[in-house]
PDB file of C-alpha atoms in Angstrom:
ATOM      1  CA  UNK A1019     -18.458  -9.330  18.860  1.00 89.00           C
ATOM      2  CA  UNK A1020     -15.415  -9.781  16.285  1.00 96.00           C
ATOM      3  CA  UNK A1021     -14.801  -6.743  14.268  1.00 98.00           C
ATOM      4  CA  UNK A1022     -14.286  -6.198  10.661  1.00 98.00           C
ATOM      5  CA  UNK A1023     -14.065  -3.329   8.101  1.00 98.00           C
ATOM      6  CA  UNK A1024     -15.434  -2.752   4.815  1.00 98.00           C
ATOM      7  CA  UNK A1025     -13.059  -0.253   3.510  1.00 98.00           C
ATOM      8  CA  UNK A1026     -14.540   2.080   0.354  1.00 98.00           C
ATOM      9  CA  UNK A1027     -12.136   2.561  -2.299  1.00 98.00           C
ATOM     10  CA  UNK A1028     -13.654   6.084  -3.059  1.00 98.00           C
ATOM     11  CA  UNK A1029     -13.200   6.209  -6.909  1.00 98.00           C
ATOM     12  CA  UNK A1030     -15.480   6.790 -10.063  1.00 98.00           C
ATOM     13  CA  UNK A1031     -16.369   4.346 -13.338  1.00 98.00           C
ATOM     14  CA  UNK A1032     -14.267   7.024 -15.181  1.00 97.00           C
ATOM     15  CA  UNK A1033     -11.616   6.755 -12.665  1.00 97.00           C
ATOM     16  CA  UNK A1034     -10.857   3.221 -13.152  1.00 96.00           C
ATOM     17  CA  UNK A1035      -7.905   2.018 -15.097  1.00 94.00           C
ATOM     18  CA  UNK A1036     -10.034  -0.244 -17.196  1.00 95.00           C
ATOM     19  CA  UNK A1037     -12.145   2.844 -18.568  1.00 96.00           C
ATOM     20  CA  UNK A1038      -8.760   4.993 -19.045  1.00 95.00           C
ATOM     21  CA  UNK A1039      -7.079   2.526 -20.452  1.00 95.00           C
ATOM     22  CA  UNK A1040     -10.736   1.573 -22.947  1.00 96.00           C
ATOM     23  CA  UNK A1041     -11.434   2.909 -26.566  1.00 96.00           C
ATOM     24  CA  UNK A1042     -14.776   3.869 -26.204  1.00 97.00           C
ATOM     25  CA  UNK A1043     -16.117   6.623 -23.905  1.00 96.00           C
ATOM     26  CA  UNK A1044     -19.307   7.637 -21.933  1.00 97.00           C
ATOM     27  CA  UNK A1045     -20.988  11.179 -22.055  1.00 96.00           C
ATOM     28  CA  UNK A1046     -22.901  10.159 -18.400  1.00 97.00           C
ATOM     29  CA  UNK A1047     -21.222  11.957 -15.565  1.00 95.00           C
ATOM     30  CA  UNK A1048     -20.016  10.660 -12.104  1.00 97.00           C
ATOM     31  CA  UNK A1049     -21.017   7.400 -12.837  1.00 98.00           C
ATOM     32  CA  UNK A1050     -20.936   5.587  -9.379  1.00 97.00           C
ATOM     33  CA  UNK A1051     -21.844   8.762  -7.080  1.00 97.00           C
ATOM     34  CA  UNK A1052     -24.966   6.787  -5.944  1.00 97.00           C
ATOM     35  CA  UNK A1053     -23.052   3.893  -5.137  1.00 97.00           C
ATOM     36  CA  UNK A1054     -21.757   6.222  -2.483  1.00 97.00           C
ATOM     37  CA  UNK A1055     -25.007   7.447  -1.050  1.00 97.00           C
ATOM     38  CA  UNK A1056     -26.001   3.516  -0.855  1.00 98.00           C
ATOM     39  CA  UNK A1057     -23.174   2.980   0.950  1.00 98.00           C
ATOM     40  CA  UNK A1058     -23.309   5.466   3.119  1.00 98.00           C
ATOM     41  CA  UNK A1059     -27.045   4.920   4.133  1.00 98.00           C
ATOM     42  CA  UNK A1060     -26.930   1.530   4.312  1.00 98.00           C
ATOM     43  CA  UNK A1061     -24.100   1.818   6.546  1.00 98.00           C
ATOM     44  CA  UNK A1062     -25.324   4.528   8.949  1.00 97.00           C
ATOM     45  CA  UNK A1063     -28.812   2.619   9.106  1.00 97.00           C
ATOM     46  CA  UNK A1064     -26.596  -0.263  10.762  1.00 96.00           C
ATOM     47  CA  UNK A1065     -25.239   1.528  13.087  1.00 95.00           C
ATOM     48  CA  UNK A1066     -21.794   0.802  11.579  1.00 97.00           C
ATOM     49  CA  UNK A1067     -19.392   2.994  10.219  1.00 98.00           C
ATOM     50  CA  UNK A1068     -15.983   2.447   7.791  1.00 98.00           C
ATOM     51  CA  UNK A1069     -13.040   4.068   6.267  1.00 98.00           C
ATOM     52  CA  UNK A1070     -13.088   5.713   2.594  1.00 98.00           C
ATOM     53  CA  UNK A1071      -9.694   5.697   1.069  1.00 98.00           C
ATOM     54  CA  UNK A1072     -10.939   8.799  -1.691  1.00 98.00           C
ATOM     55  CA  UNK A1073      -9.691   9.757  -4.712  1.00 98.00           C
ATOM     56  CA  UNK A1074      -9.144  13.501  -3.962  1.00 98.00           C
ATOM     57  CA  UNK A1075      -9.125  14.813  -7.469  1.00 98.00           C
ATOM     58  CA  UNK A1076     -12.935  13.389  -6.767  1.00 98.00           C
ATOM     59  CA  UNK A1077     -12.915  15.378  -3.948  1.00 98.00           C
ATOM     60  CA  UNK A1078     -12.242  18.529  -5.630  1.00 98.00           C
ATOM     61  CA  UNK A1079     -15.248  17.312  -8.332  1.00 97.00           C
ATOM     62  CA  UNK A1080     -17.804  16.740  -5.864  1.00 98.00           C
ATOM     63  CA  UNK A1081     -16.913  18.238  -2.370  1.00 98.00           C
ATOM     64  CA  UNK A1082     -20.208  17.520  -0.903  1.00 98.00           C
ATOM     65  CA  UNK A1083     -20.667  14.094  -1.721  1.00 98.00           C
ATOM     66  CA  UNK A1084     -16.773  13.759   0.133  1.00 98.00           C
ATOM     67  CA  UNK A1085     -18.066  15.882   3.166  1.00 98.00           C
ATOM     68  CA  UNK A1086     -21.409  13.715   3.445  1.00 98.00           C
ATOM     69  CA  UNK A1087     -19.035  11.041   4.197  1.00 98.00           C
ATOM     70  CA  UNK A1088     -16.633  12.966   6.502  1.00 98.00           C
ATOM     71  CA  UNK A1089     -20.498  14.041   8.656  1.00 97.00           C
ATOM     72  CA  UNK A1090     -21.335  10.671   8.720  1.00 97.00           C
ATOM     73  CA  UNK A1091     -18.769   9.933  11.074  1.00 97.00           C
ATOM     74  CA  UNK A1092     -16.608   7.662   8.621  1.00 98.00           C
ATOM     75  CA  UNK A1093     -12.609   7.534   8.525  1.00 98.00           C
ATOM     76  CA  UNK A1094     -11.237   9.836   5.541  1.00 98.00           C
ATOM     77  CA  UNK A1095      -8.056   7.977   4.216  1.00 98.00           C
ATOM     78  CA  UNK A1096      -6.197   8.603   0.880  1.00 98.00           C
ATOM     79  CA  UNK A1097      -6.374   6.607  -2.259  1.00 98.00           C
ATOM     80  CA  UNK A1098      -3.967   8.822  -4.235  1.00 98.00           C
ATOM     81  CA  UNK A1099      -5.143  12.399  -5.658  1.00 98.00           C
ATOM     82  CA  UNK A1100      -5.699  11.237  -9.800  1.00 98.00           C
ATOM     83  CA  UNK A1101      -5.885   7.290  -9.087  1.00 98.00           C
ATOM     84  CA  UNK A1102      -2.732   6.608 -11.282  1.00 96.00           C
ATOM     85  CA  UNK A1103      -0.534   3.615 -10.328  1.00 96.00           C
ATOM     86  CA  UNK A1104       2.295   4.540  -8.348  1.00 97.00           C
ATOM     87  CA  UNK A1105       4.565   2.223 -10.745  1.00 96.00           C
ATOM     88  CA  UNK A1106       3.900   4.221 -13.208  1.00 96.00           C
ATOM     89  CA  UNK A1107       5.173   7.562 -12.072  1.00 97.00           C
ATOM     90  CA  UNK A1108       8.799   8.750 -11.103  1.00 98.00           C
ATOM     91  CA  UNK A1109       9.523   9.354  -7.593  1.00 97.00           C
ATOM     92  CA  UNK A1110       8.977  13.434  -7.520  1.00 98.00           C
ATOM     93  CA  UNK A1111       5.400  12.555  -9.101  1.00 98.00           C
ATOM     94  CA  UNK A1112       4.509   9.594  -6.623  1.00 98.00           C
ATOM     95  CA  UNK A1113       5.448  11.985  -3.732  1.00 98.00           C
ATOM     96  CA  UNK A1114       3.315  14.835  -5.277  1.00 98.00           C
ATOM     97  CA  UNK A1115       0.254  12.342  -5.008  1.00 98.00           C
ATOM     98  CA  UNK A1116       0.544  11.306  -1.943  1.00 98.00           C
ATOM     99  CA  UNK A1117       1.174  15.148  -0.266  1.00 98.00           C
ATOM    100  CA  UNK A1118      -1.407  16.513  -2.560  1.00 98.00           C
ATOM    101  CA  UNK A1119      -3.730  14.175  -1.717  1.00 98.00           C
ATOM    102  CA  UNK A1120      -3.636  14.004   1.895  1.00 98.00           C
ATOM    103  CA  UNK A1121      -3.868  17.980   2.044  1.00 98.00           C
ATOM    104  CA  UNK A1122      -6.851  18.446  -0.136  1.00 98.00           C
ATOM    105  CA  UNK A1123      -9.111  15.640   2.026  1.00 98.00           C
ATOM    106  CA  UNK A1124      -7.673  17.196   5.534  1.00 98.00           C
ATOM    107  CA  UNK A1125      -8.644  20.698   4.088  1.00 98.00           C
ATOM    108  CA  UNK A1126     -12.131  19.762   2.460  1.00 98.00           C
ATOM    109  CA  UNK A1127     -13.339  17.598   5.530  1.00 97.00           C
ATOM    110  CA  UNK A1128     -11.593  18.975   8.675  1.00 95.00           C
ATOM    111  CA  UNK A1129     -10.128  15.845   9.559  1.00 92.00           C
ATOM    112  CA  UNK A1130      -6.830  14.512  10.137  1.00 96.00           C
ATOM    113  CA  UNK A1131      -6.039  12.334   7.192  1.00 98.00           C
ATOM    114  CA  UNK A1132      -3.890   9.259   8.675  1.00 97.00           C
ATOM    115  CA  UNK A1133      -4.407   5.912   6.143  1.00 98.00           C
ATOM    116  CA  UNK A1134      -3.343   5.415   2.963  1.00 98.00           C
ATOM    117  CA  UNK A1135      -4.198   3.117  -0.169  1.00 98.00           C
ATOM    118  CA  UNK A1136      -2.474   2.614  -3.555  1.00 98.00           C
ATOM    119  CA  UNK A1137      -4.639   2.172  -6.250  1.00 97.00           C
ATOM    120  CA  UNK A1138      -4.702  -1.536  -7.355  1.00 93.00           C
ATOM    121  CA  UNK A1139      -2.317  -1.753  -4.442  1.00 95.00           C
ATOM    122  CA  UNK A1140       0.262  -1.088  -6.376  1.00 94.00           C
ATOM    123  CA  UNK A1141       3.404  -0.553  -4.363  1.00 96.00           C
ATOM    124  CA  UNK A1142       7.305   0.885  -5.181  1.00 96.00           C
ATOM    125  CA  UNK A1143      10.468  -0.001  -3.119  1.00 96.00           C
ATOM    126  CA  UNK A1144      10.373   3.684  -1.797  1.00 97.00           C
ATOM    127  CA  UNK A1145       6.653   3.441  -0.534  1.00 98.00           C
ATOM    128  CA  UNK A1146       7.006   4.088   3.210  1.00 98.00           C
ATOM    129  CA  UNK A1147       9.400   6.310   2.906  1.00 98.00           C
ATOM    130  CA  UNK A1148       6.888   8.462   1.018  1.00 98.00           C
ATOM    131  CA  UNK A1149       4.324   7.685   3.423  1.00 98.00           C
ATOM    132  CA  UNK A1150       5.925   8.710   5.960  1.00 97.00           C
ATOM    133  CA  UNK A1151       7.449  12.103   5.121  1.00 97.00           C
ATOM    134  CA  UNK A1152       3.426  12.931   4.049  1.00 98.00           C
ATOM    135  CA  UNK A1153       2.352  12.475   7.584  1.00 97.00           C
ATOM    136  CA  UNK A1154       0.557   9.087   6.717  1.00 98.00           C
ATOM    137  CA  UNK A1155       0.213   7.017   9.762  1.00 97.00           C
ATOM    138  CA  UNK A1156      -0.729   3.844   8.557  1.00 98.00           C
ATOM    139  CA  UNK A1157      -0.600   1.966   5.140  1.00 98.00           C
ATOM    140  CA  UNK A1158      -3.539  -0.533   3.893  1.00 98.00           C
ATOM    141  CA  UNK A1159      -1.761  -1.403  -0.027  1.00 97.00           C
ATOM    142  CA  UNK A1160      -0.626  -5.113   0.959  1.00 95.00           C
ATOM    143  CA  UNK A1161      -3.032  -8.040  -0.470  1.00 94.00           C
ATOM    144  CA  UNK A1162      -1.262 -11.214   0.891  1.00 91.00           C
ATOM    145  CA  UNK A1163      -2.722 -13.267  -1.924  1.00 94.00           C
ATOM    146  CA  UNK A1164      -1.075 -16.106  -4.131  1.00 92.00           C
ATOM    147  CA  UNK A1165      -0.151 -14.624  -7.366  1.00 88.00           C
ATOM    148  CA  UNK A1166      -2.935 -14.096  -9.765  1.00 84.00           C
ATOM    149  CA  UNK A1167      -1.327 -13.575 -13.353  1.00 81.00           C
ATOM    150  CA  UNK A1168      -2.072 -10.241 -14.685  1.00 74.00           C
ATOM    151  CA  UNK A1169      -3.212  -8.466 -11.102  1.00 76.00           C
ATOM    152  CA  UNK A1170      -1.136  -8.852  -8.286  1.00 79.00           C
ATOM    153  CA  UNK A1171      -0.444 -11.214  -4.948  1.00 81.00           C
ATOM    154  CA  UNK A1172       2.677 -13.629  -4.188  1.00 80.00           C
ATOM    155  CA  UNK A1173       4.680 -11.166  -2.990  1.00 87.00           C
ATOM    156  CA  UNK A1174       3.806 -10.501   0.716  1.00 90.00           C
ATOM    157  CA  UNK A1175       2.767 -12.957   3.717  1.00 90.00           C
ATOM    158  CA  UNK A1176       0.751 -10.993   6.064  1.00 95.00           C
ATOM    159  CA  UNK A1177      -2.303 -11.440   6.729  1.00 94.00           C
ATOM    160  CA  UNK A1178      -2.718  -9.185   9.831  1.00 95.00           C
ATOM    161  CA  UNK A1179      -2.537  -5.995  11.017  1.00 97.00           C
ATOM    162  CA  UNK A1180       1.410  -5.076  11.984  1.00 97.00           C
ATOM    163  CA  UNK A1181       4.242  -2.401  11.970  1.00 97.00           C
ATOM    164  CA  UNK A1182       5.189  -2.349   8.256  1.00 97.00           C
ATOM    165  CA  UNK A1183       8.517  -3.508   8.928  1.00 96.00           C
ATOM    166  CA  UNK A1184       7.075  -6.710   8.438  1.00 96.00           C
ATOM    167  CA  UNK A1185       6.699  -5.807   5.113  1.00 96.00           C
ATOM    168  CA  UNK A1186       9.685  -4.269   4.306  1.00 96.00           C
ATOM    169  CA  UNK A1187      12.450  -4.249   7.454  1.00 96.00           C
ATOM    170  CA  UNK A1188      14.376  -0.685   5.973  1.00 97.00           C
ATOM    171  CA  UNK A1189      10.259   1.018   6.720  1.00 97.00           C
ATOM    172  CA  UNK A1190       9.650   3.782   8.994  1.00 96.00           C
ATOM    173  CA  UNK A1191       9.742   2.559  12.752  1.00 93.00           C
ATOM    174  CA  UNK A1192       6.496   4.037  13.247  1.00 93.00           C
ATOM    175  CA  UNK A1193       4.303   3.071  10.060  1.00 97.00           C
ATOM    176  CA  UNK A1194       1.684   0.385  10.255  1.00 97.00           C
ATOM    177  CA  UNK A1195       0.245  -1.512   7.945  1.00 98.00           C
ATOM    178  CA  UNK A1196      -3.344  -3.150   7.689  1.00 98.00           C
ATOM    179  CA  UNK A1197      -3.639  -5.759   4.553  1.00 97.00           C
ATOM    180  CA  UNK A1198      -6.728  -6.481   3.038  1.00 97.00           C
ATOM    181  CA  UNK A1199      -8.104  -9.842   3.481  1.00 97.00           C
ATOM    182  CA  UNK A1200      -7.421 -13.284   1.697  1.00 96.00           C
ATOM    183  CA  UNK A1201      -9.348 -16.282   2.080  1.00 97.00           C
ATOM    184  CA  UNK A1202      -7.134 -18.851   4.917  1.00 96.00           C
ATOM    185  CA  UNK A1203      -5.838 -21.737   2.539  1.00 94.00           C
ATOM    186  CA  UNK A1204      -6.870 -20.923  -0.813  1.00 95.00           C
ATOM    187  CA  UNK A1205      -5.161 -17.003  -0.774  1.00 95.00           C
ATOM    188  CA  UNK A1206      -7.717 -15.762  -2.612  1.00 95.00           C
ATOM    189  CA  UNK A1207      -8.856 -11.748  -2.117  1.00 95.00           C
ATOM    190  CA  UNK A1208     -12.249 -11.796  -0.337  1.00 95.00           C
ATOM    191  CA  UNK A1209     -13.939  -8.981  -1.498  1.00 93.00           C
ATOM    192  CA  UNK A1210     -13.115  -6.239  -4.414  1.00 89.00           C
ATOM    193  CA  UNK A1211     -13.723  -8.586  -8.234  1.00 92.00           C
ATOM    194  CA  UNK A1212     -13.295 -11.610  -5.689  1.00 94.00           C
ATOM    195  CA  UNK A1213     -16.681 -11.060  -4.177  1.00 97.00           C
ATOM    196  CA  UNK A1214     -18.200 -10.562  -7.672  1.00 97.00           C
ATOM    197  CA  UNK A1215     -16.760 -13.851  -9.220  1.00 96.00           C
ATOM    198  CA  UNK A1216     -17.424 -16.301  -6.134  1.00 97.00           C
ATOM    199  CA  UNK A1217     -20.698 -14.610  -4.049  1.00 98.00           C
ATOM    200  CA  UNK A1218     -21.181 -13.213  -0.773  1.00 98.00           C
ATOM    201  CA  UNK A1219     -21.023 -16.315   0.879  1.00 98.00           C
ATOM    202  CA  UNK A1220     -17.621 -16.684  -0.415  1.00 98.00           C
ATOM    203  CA  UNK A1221     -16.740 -13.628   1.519  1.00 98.00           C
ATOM    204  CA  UNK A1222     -18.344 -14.485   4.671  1.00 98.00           C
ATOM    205  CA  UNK A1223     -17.147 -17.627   5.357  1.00 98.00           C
ATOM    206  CA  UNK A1224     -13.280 -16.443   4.550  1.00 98.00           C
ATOM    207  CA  UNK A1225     -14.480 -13.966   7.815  1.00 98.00           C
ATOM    208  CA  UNK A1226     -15.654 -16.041  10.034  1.00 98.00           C
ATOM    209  CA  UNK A1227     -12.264 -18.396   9.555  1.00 98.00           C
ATOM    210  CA  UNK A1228     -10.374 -14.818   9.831  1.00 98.00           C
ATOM    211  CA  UNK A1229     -12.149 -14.347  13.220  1.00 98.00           C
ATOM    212  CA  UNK A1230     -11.570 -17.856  14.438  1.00 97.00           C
ATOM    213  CA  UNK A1231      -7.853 -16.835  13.906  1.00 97.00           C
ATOM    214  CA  UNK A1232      -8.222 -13.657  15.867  1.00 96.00           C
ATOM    215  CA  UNK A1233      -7.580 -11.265  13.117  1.00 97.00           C
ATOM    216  CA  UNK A1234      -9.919  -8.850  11.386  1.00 98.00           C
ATOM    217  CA  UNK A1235     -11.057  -9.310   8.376  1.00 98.00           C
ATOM    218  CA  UNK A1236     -10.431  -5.709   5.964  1.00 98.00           C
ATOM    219  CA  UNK A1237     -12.768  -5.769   2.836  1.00 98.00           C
ATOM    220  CA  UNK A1238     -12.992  -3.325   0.295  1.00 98.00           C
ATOM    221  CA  UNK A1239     -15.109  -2.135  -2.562  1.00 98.00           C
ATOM    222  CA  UNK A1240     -16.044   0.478  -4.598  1.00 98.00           C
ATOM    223  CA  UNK A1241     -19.391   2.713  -5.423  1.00 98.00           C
ATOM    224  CA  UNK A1242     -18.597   2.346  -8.960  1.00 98.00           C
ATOM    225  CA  UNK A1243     -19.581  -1.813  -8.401  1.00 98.00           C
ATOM    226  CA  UNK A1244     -23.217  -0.930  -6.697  1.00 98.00           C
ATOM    227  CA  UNK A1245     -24.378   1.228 -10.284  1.00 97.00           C
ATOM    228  CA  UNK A1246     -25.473   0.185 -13.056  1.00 97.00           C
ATOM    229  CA  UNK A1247     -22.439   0.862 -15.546  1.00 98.00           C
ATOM    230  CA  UNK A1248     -22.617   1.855 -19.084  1.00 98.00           C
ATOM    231  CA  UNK A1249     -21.764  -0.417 -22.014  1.00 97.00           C
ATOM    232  CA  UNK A1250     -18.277   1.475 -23.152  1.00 97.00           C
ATOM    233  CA  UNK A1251     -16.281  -0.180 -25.655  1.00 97.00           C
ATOM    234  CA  UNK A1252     -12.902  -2.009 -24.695  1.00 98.00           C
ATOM    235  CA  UNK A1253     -13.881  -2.110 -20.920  1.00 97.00           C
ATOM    236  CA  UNK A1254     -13.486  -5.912 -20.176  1.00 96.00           C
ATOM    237  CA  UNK A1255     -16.932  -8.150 -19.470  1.00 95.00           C
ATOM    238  CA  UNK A1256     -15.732  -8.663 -16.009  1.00 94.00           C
ATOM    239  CA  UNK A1257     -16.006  -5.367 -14.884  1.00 96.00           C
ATOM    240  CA  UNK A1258     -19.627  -5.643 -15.415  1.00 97.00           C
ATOM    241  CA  UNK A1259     -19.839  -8.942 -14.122  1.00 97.00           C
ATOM    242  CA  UNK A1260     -22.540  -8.923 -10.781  1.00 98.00           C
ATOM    243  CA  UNK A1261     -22.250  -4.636 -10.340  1.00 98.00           C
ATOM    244  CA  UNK A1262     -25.198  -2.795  -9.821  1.00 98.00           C
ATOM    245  CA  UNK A1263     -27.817  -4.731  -7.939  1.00 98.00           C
ATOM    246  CA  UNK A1264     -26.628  -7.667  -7.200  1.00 98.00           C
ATOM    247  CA  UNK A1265     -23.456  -5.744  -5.884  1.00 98.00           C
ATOM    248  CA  UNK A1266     -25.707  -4.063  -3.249  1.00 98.00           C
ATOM    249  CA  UNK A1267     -27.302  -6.825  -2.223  1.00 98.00           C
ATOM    250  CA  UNK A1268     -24.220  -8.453  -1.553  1.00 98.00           C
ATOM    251  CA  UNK A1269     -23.019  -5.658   0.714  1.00 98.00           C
ATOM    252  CA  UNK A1270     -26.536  -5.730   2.667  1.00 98.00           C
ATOM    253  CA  UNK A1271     -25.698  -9.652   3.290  1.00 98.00           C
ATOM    254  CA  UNK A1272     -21.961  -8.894   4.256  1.00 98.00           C
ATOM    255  CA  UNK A1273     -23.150  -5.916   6.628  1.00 98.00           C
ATOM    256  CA  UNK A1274     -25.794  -8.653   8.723  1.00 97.00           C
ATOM    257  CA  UNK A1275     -23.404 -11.028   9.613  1.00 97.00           C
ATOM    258  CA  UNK A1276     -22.128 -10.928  12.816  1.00 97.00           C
ATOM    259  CA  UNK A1277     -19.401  -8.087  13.210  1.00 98.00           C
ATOM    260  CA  UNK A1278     -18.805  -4.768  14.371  1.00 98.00           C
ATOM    261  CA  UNK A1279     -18.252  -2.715  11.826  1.00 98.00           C
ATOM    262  CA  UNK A1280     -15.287  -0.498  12.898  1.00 98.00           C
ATOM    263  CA  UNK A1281     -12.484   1.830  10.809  1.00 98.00           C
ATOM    264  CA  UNK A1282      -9.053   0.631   9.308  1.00 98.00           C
ATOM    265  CA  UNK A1283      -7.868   2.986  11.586  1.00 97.00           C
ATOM    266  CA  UNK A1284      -9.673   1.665  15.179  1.00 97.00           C
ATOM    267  CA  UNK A1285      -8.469  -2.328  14.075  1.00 97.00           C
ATOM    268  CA  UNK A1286      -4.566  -0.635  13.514  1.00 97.00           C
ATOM    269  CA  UNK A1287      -4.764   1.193  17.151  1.00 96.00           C
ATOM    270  CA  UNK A1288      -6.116  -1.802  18.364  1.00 94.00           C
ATOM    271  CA  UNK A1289      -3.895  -4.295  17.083  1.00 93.00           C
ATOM    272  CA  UNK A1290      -0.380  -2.672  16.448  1.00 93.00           C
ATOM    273  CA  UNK A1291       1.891  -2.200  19.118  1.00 82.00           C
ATOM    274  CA  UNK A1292       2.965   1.220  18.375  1.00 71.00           C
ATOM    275  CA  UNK A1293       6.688   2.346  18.148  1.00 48.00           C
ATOM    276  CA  UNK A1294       8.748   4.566  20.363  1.00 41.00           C
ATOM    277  CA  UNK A1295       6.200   7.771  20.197  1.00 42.00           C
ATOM    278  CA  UNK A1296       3.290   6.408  19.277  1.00 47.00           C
ATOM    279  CA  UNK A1297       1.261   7.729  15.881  1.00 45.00           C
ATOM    280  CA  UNK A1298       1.494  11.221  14.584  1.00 49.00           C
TER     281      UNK A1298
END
């Protein structure tokens, strides 16, 4: 059976630039949390198991709903400590949330902490390099994606997993990187708003012509999309657009089609020939 992985971006509503960056405010709290215990039951009653790149100032706000995830068996990977764009921040600060992040998950959950993912997967020229000298073995912040005005894409052609030299030839001779899946032809990101705007069905044929190919298709989404979100002004319409149930429906019909549902990290040993020394 062809494997694929449906990553968890492990972030709250109130974590999301789109409410930071909104006027208006909500007083409900953790809005999303039960988005994570859908995910993680409806995983674990498949049999199936994932990564969650976490949000570790999260982690510090609700250690047990983190460690639930950790006892299920699932990958713990970072996804920054405060979820602020790397772009955004000078090189000292971009460093600071990438250490701080990786220490806090590997002390809260007992487990090594080896994949990383930038929020928005936005990237700076000194990325490795900071991935690297944290201890990260593997990167998953490259969408290979035509360029979509306003987001990101049309930067990178990848669309498997590889060393991340082939992303940037001055990286770390031992860093990997795993993109996230585009549709083959049309470039398009398969899952994350993508799935929202074109259905399911969108998302599962753009696997199956992954597979065909031999690679392994990486989705992603967050437990923020499976709840039902409060009406706060300034957040745009099409954050709101198919979340709550029609978002967990969705991932039931992703999770029966035809895949083993693995870890970033299982499809990166599998697939990348590691360097002199293998991973950390």
């Amino acid at each position: 059976m062809n494997e694929a992985v449906l990553s968890i971006d492990v972030e709250l509503f109130d974590q999301t630039p789109a409410y930071r960056a909104a006027e208006g405010t909500t007083d409900r709290e953790n809005v999303g949390l039960g988005g994570l215990d859908f995910l993680r039951e409806t995983l674990n009653d498949r049999q199936a198991t994932t990564t969650c790149f976490v949000v570790s100032s999260l982690a510090e706000r609700c250690p047990d709903a983190i460690r639930a995830l950790a006892d299920a068996g699932f990958e713990i990977g970072s996804h920054t400590h405060q979820h602020r764009l790397l772009s955004t921040l000078d090189a000292d600060e971009r460093r600071e949330e990438l250490d701080r992040s990786r220490r806090v998950l590997q002390e809260l959950t007992g487990q090594s902490v080896s994949g990383f993912r930038a929020p928005a997967f936005d990237i700076t020229d000194d990325h490795f390099d900071l991935l690297d000298s944290a201890g990260y073995d593997y990167d998953s912040s490259i969408v290979a994606s035509r360029r979509i005005p306003g987001w990101y894409g049309g930067e990178y052609d990848l669309d498997r997993p590889a060393m991340a030299t082939a992303v940037d030839p001055d990286a770390p001779a031992d860093l990997a990187e795993l993109p996230a899946s585009v549709m083959p032809g049309l470039r398009l990101p398969l899952t994350g708003t993508w799935l929202r705007f074109f259905g399911p069905r969108y998302t599962a044929l753009g696997m199956r012509l992954l597979a065909r190919r031999g690679i392994a298709p990486v989705l992603y989404v967050h437990p923020w999309e499976l709840a039902d979100l409060p009406d706060v002004e300034g957040v745009p319409k099409r954050v709101y657009w198919h979340t709550g149930q029609w978002m967990r429906e969705a991932v039931e019909f992703l999770l029966e089609q035809p895949f083993e549902w693995t870890t970033a990290e299982s499809v990166v040993e599998r697939h990348v020939p590691r360097a002199a020394g293998g991973a950390r």
